[in-house]
Amino acid sequence: MREDFSAAAAAVRSPSQRAAGMPRSAIREIMALAAGRSDVIHLEVGEPDVSTPAFITDAAFTAARQGWTKYSSNSGLPTLRKQVAEHVGRAWQRPVSADNVIITTGAIGALYSALMSILDAGDELLVPDPGWPNYAAIAHLASAKAVRYLQPAERGFLPDPAEIERLITPRTKAIILNTPGNPSGAVFPRELMGAIMDIAQRTGIYVVSDEIYEDLVFEGQHVSAGMFDLPDRTFVISGFSKSYSMTGWRIGWLICPPSLASVASSLQEPVTSCASTIAQKAGEGALNSDGSSVRAFRDMFMRRRDIVVDVFGNTGLLPMVPEGAFYALIDIRRKGMDSLAFAKTFLAEHKTAVVPGITFGPTCDGYVRVAFTIGDDDLRKGLERLRRFIQS
Ligand code: PLP
């Protein structure tokens, strides 16, 4: 008797439920429409427009010529792990052991390893709304449930510790924090970070703190979750992408709770094995520097942030002056369109790309995100088009 394989064959042709069910971000639609178009002003791109500083590229070339072209261990080159531990320890003003540092494939690789090392199917993960969509996507891949906590415009796009506490259930495993924040540019004050760390201590949840924009803070100081003395519950994520304009090198780091460092490192084996060794040598070059290139970057983004304030400051359309990163949220509610329709119409009619706020969560549909990652003149021109379009 011949068996009927048609159902199995159909299943072979379709993607897994896990892949098919992964939340997709509205940013892709706009990026696809805007990709490669030189007639478009690109306010959608979330990476610095300048090249990686030459001294970093030189360090990578030299290393490659010397033969640094093989695998490293899962957790990265010992020399870079030590450098990162010292770099982070200086900022936190306490010693950080290189044993707890894992070098990852970008900050996203660090997020992935951190979350995969703690999430079981059915666990709840608190994620910010608005917030970077990849958090919920990783929760989905781990069969965990993303539960959104709010960071509304009225609170300067910052979370409310009391609300976070109310959302914690026996299934809550961790909370993701992001400061400076994408998409708002909000920066956590010390008291806020302290209050959330207190909650983590009392409830036993993990804190996974995404601090990839830590060097791009315009006013005041970046406050890291790692500065609070809760190493057993805290993962801190950062890297080179935004501070050194190294997005394409795919290199970042994860500071782990001591008891989870080896498991988080072993999780890299079946996914990436290790971060690119040449990129790790470039990272060593970056951390060997005196920090002047990072300061110059920050000053450049601050100058551009001021252009955003200049164009939108007195319109009522800029709910919060960004204090860090290179993004601002612009209020589009008076246009009466949802953010995706707005972004598509604006691109079609005014040749300027922005990211629809819905990308970052349901509460952000009344906003679009602009990135100040292009030259000053185009930036001003694009922002003025946006202001006129909203006001028309
Ligand atoms: N975290 C946030 C909030 C980001 O916006 C980004 C990139 O846009 C990342 C992490 C990823 O950084 P990386 O390119 O180092 O993976």
Coordinates of C-alpha atoms and ligand atoms in Angstrom, one line a residue:
M1 CA 0.0 0.0 0.0
R2 CA 1.3 3.4 -0.9
E3 CA 1.4 5.9 1.9
D4 CA 0.1 9.4 1.5
F5 CA 3.0 11.8 2.0
S6 CA 1.3 14.9 0.8
A7 CA 0.8 16.4 4.2
A8 CA 4.4 15.8 5.1
A9 CA 5.5 17.2 1.7
A10 CA 3.5 20.3 2.3
A11 CA 5.1 20.7 5.7
V12 CA 8.5 20.4 4.1
R13 CA 7.7 23.3 1.7
S14 CA 6.5 25.7 4.5
P15 CA 8.7 27.3 7.1
S16 CA 8.6 26.0 10.7
Q17 CA 5.9 27.5 13.0
R18 CA 8.7 29.1 14.9
A19 CA 10.1 30.9 11.8
A20 CA 6.7 31.8 10.4
G21 CA 5.5 33.1 13.7
M22 CA 8.4 35.4 14.4
P23 CA 7.2 39.0 14.8
R24 CA 8.3 41.0 11.8
S25 CA 9.1 44.6 12.0
A26 CA 7.4 47.4 10.0
I27 CA 10.8 49.0 9.5
R28 CA 11.6 46.4 6.8
E29 CA 8.8 47.5 4.6
I30 CA 10.0 51.1 4.6
M31 CA 13.7 50.1 4.2
A32 CA 12.7 47.9 1.2
L33 CA 10.9 50.9 -0.4
A34 CA 13.8 53.3 0.4
A35 CA 16.8 51.0 -0.2
G36 CA 19.4 52.2 -2.5
R37 CA 17.5 55.3 -3.6
S38 CA 19.8 58.3 -3.9
D39 CA 16.8 60.6 -4.5
V40 CA 15.6 59.8 -0.9
I41 CA 16.7 61.5 2.3
H42 CA 17.3 58.6 4.7
L43 CA 16.1 59.4 8.2
E44 CA 15.4 55.7 8.8
V45 CA 19.0 54.3 9.1
G46 CA 20.0 53.2 12.6
E47 CA 23.8 53.3 12.1
P48 CA 26.4 56.0 12.1
D49 CA 27.1 57.4 8.6
V50 CA 30.9 57.8 9.1
S51 CA 33.5 55.1 8.5
T52 CA 35.2 53.1 11.2
P53 CA 38.2 55.2 12.4
A54 CA 41.4 54.3 10.5
F55 CA 43.4 53.2 13.5
I56 CA 40.8 50.5 14.1
T57 CA 40.8 49.2 10.5
D58 CA 44.6 49.3 10.6
A59 CA 44.6 47.2 13.7
A60 CA 42.5 44.6 11.9
F61 CA 44.6 44.5 8.8
T62 CA 47.8 44.1 10.8
A63 CA 46.2 41.3 12.8
A64 CA 45.0 39.5 9.7
R65 CA 48.4 39.7 8.1
Q66 CA 49.9 38.3 11.4
G67 CA 47.6 35.3 11.1
W68 CA 44.7 36.2 13.4
T69 CA 42.4 34.4 11.0
K70 CA 41.4 31.3 13.0
Y71 CA 38.6 30.5 15.4
S72 CA 38.8 31.9 18.9
S73 CA 37.3 30.1 21.9
N74 CA 33.5 30.5 22.3
S75 CA 34.0 33.3 24.8
G76 CA 36.5 35.3 22.7
L77 CA 40.2 36.2 22.7
P78 CA 41.5 36.3 26.3
T79 CA 43.3 39.6 25.5
L80 CA 40.1 41.3 24.4
R81 CA 38.0 39.9 27.3
K82 CA 40.6 41.3 29.7
Q83 CA 40.5 44.7 28.0
V84 CA 36.7 44.8 28.1
A85 CA 36.7 43.8 31.8
E86 CA 39.1 46.7 32.5
H87 CA 37.1 49.1 30.4
V88 CA 33.8 48.2 32.0
G89 CA 35.4 48.0 35.5
R90 CA 36.6 51.6 35.1
A91 CA 33.1 52.8 34.3
W92 CA 31.5 50.8 37.1
Q93 CA 34.3 51.7 39.6
R94 CA 34.6 48.1 40.8
P95 CA 36.6 45.2 39.5
V96 CA 35.0 43.1 36.7
S97 CA 36.5 39.6 36.1
A98 CA 37.4 38.7 32.5
D99 CA 35.8 35.3 33.3
N100 CA 32.4 37.0 33.1
V101 CA 33.0 38.7 29.8
I102 CA 31.9 37.0 26.5
I103 CA 32.8 38.5 23.2
T104 CA 29.8 38.2 20.9
T105 CA 28.6 38.7 17.3
G106 CA 27.4 42.3 17.9
A107 CA 25.3 43.4 20.8
I108 CA 22.5 41.3 19.3
G109 CA 24.6 38.2 19.8
A110 CA 25.0 39.1 23.4
L111 CA 21.2 39.6 23.8
Y112 CA 20.6 36.2 22.2
S113 CA 23.1 34.4 24.4
A114 CA 21.9 36.1 27.6
L115 CA 18.2 35.4 26.9
M116 CA 18.8 31.8 25.7
S117 CA 20.7 31.1 28.9
I118 CA 17.8 32.0 31.1
L119 CA 14.5 31.6 29.2
D120 CA 12.4 28.4 29.2
A121 CA 9.3 27.9 27.1
G122 CA 6.4 29.7 28.7
D123 CA 8.5 32.1 30.7
E124 CA 7.6 35.8 30.6
L125 CA 10.1 38.5 29.6
L126 CA 9.4 42.1 30.3
V127 CA 10.2 44.3 27.3
P128 CA 9.9 48.0 26.8
D129 CA 7.1 49.6 24.7
P130 CA 8.3 51.6 22.8
G131 CA 11.4 49.5 22.5
W132 CA 13.6 47.7 20.0
P133 CA 11.6 45.0 18.2
N134 CA 14.4 42.4 18.4
Y135 CA 13.7 41.8 22.1
A136 CA 10.2 40.3 21.4
A137 CA 11.6 38.4 18.4
I138 CA 14.2 36.7 20.6
A139 CA 11.6 35.9 23.2
H140 CA 9.5 34.3 20.4
L141 CA 12.5 32.2 19.3
A142 CA 12.9 31.0 22.9
S143 CA 9.1 30.2 23.1
A144 CA 8.8 32.7 25.9
K145 CA 6.2 35.4 26.2
A146 CA 7.1 39.1 25.7
V147 CA 5.1 41.2 28.2
R148 CA 5.3 44.9 27.4
Y149 CA 6.0 47.6 30.1
L150 CA 5.2 51.2 29.0
Q151 CA 7.6 54.0 28.5
P152 CA 5.1 56.7 27.5
A153 CA 5.9 60.2 26.1
E154 CA 4.3 61.8 29.2
R155 CA 7.0 60.1 31.3
G156 CA 9.8 61.2 29.0
F157 CA 9.7 57.7 27.5
L158 CA 10.9 56.2 30.8
P159 CA 9.5 53.3 32.6
D160 CA 7.6 53.4 35.9
P161 CA 9.0 51.0 38.5
A162 CA 5.6 50.6 40.1
E163 CA 4.1 49.3 36.8
I164 CA 7.1 47.0 36.3
E165 CA 6.5 45.5 39.8
R166 CA 2.8 45.0 39.0
L167 CA 3.6 43.1 35.8
I168 CA 5.9 40.6 37.5
T169 CA 4.3 37.2 37.9
P170 CA 5.8 33.8 39.1
R171 CA 6.6 33.2 35.4
T172 CA 8.6 36.4 34.9
K173 CA 12.2 35.5 34.3
A174 CA 13.8 38.8 33.3
I175 CA 13.3 42.4 32.3
I176 CA 15.1 44.0 29.4
L177 CA 16.2 47.6 29.9
N178 CA 17.6 49.9 27.2
T179 CA 19.4 53.0 28.1
P180 CA 20.1 55.2 26.2
G181 CA 17.0 54.1 24.5
N182 CA 16.1 53.2 20.9
P183 CA 13.7 54.7 19.6
S184 CA 13.4 57.7 22.0
G185 CA 16.9 58.7 23.0
A186 CA 15.7 58.7 26.7
V187 CA 18.5 58.1 29.3
F188 CA 17.7 56.5 32.7
P189 CA 18.5 58.6 35.7
R190 CA 20.3 56.9 38.5
E191 CA 17.3 56.8 40.8
L192 CA 15.2 55.0 38.2
M193 CA 17.9 52.4 37.5
G194 CA 18.3 52.0 41.3
A195 CA 14.6 51.5 41.8
I196 CA 14.4 48.8 39.0
M197 CA 17.5 47.0 40.4
D198 CA 15.8 47.0 43.8
I199 CA 12.8 45.3 42.3
A200 CA 15.0 42.7 40.7
Q201 CA 16.7 42.0 44.0
R202 CA 13.4 41.6 45.8
T203 CA 11.7 39.5 43.2
G204 CA 14.7 37.5 41.9
I205 CA 14.2 38.3 38.3
Y206 CA 17.2 38.9 36.0
V207 CA 18.0 42.3 34.5
V208 CA 19.2 42.2 30.9
S209 CA 20.5 45.7 30.3
D210 CA 21.1 46.7 26.7
E211 CA 23.5 49.6 26.8
I212 CA 24.8 49.7 23.2
Y213 CA 24.4 53.5 23.0
E214 CA 26.2 54.1 26.4
D215 CA 28.9 56.4 24.9
L216 CA 26.4 58.6 23.1
V217 CA 24.9 60.5 26.1
F218 CA 24.6 64.3 25.6
E219 CA 23.7 65.5 29.1
G220 CA 24.6 63.9 32.4
Q221 CA 26.1 60.5 32.7
H222 CA 25.2 57.0 31.5
V223 CA 24.1 54.9 34.4
S224 CA 24.8 51.2 33.9
A225 CA 22.8 48.4 35.5
G226 CA 26.2 47.0 36.3
M227 CA 27.0 49.9 38.7
F228 CA 24.5 48.4 41.2
D229 CA 25.8 45.6 43.2
L230 CA 23.7 42.7 41.9
P231 CA 26.1 40.7 39.7
D232 CA 24.2 37.4 40.1
R233 CA 21.1 38.8 38.5
T234 CA 22.5 41.2 35.9
F235 CA 23.6 40.9 32.3
V236 CA 25.0 44.0 30.7
I237 CA 25.2 44.2 26.9
S238 CA 27.3 46.7 24.9
G239 CA 29.8 46.7 22.1
F240 CA 31.6 48.6 19.4
S241 CA 28.9 49.1 16.8
K242 CA 27.6 52.5 17.7
S243 CA 30.5 54.0 19.6
Y244 CA 33.1 53.3 17.0
S245 CA 30.9 53.1 13.9
M246 CA 31.6 49.4 13.6
T247 CA 28.1 48.0 12.8
G248 CA 29.4 45.8 10.0
W249 CA 32.2 44.3 12.0
R250 CA 29.6 42.4 14.1
I251 CA 31.3 42.6 17.4
G252 CA 29.9 43.2 20.9
W253 CA 30.1 42.0 24.5
L254 CA 28.2 40.5 27.3
I255 CA 28.9 40.8 31.0
C256 CA 27.3 37.8 32.7
P257 CA 26.4 36.7 36.2
P258 CA 29.4 34.6 37.3
S259 CA 27.3 31.4 37.5
L260 CA 26.0 31.8 33.9
A261 CA 29.1 32.9 32.1
S262 CA 30.1 29.5 30.9
V263 CA 26.6 28.4 29.8
A264 CA 26.1 31.8 27.9
S265 CA 29.5 31.2 26.2
S266 CA 28.7 27.6 25.2
L267 CA 25.4 28.9 23.6
Q268 CA 27.6 30.6 21.0
E269 CA 28.9 27.2 19.8
P270 CA 25.9 26.1 17.7
V271 CA 25.1 29.6 16.4
T272 CA 28.3 31.5 15.6
S273 CA 31.0 29.5 17.4
C274 CA 32.7 32.8 18.2
A275 CA 32.8 36.3 17.1
S276 CA 35.0 37.0 14.1
T277 CA 38.6 36.9 15.3
I278 CA 39.7 39.7 12.9
A279 CA 36.8 41.8 14.3
Q280 CA 38.0 41.0 17.8
K281 CA 41.5 42.3 17.0
A282 CA 39.8 45.5 15.6
G283 CA 38.0 45.7 19.0
E284 CA 41.3 45.5 20.8
G285 CA 42.5 48.4 18.6
A286 CA 39.4 50.4 19.5
L287 CA 39.8 49.9 23.3
N288 CA 43.5 50.7 23.1
S289 CA 42.7 54.3 22.0
D290 CA 42.4 57.3 24.2
G291 CA 38.7 57.7 23.6
S292 CA 39.0 60.9 21.5
S293 CA 37.2 59.3 18.5
V294 CA 34.3 58.3 20.7
R295 CA 34.0 61.9 22.1
A296 CA 34.1 63.3 18.6
F297 CA 31.3 61.0 17.6
R298 CA 29.2 62.0 20.6
D299 CA 29.8 65.7 19.8
M300 CA 28.7 65.2 16.2
F301 CA 25.5 63.4 17.2
M302 CA 24.8 66.1 19.8
R303 CA 25.2 68.8 17.2
R304 CA 22.7 66.9 15.0
R305 CA 20.4 66.4 17.9
D306 CA 20.4 70.2 18.2
I307 CA 19.3 70.5 14.6
V308 CA 16.3 68.3 15.4
V309 CA 15.5 70.6 18.3
D310 CA 16.0 73.6 16.1
V311 CA 13.5 72.3 13.5
F312 CA 10.9 70.8 15.9
G313 CA 11.6 72.5 19.2
N314 CA 8.6 74.9 19.3
T315 CA 6.1 72.9 17.2
G316 CA 4.7 70.7 19.9
L317 CA 5.7 67.7 17.7
L318 CA 8.9 66.8 19.6
P319 CA 7.6 65.2 22.9
M320 CA 11.1 64.9 24.4
V321 CA 14.5 66.2 23.6
P322 CA 16.7 63.1 23.1
E323 CA 19.4 62.9 25.7
G324 CA 21.4 60.1 24.1
A325 CA 21.7 57.7 21.1
F326 CA 20.9 59.2 17.7
Y327 CA 17.1 59.0 17.4
A328 CA 14.1 61.2 18.1
L329 CA 10.4 60.4 18.1
I330 CA 8.2 62.9 16.3
D331 CA 4.5 63.1 17.1
I332 CA 2.3 62.6 13.9
R333 CA -1.1 62.2 15.6
R334 CA -2.5 65.4 14.2
K335 CA -2.2 63.9 10.7
G336 CA -4.8 61.2 11.7
M337 CA -2.9 58.4 10.0
D338 CA -1.4 55.3 11.5
S339 CA 2.4 55.4 11.4
L340 CA 3.0 52.9 8.6
A341 CA 0.5 54.6 6.3
F342 CA 2.2 57.9 7.3
A343 CA 5.7 56.7 6.6
K344 CA 4.7 55.2 3.2
T345 CA 2.8 58.3 2.1
F346 CA 5.6 60.6 3.3
L347 CA 8.2 58.6 1.4
A348 CA 6.1 58.5 -1.8
E349 CA 5.2 62.1 -1.8
H350 CA 8.2 63.8 -0.2
K351 CA 11.1 61.3 -0.9
T352 CA 12.1 61.1 2.8
A353 CA 12.2 57.8 4.8
V354 CA 11.3 57.6 8.5
V355 CA 10.5 54.6 10.6
P356 CA 6.9 54.0 11.6
G357 CA 6.5 54.0 15.4
I358 CA 4.4 50.8 15.3
T359 CA 7.7 49.0 14.8
F360 CA 8.5 49.7 18.4
G361 CA 5.3 48.7 20.0
P362 CA 1.5 49.4 20.0
T363 CA 1.8 52.5 22.1
C364 CA 4.1 54.2 19.5
D365 CA 1.8 54.3 16.5
G366 CA 1.3 58.0 16.9
Y367 CA 5.0 58.7 16.2
V368 CA 7.7 58.2 13.7
R369 CA 11.4 57.7 14.5
V370 CA 14.0 59.9 12.8
A371 CA 17.7 58.9 13.0
F372 CA 20.2 61.8 12.9
T373 CA 22.8 59.6 11.1
I374 CA 23.2 61.7 8.0
G375 CA 25.0 65.0 7.2
D376 CA 23.7 68.2 8.7
D377 CA 22.3 69.7 5.5
D378 CA 20.3 66.7 4.4
L379 CA 19.2 66.2 8.0
R380 CA 17.8 69.7 8.2
K381 CA 16.2 69.3 4.8
G382 CA 14.5 66.0 5.7
L383 CA 13.3 67.2 9.0
E384 CA 11.8 70.4 7.5
R385 CA 10.0 68.2 4.9
L386 CA 8.7 66.2 7.8
R387 CA 7.5 69.2 9.8
R388 CA 5.8 70.7 6.8
F389 CA 4.1 67.4 6.0
I390 CA 2.7 67.0 9.5
Q391 CA 1.6 70.6 9.7
S392 CA 0.0 70.6 6.3
Ligands
PLP1 N1 20.4 47.2 20.8 C1 19.7 48.3 20.3 C2 18.8 49.0 21.2 C3 20.0 48.6 19.0 O1 19.3 49.7 18.5 C4 20.8 47.9 18.2 C5 21.1 48.2 16.8 O2 20.4 49.0 16.2 C6 21.5 46.8 18.8 C7 21.2 46.5 20.1 C8 22.4 45.9 18.0 O3 23.7 46.2 18.1 P1 24.8 45.4 17.2 O4 24.8 46.0 15.8 O5 26.0 45.6 17.9 O6 24.3 44.0 17.2

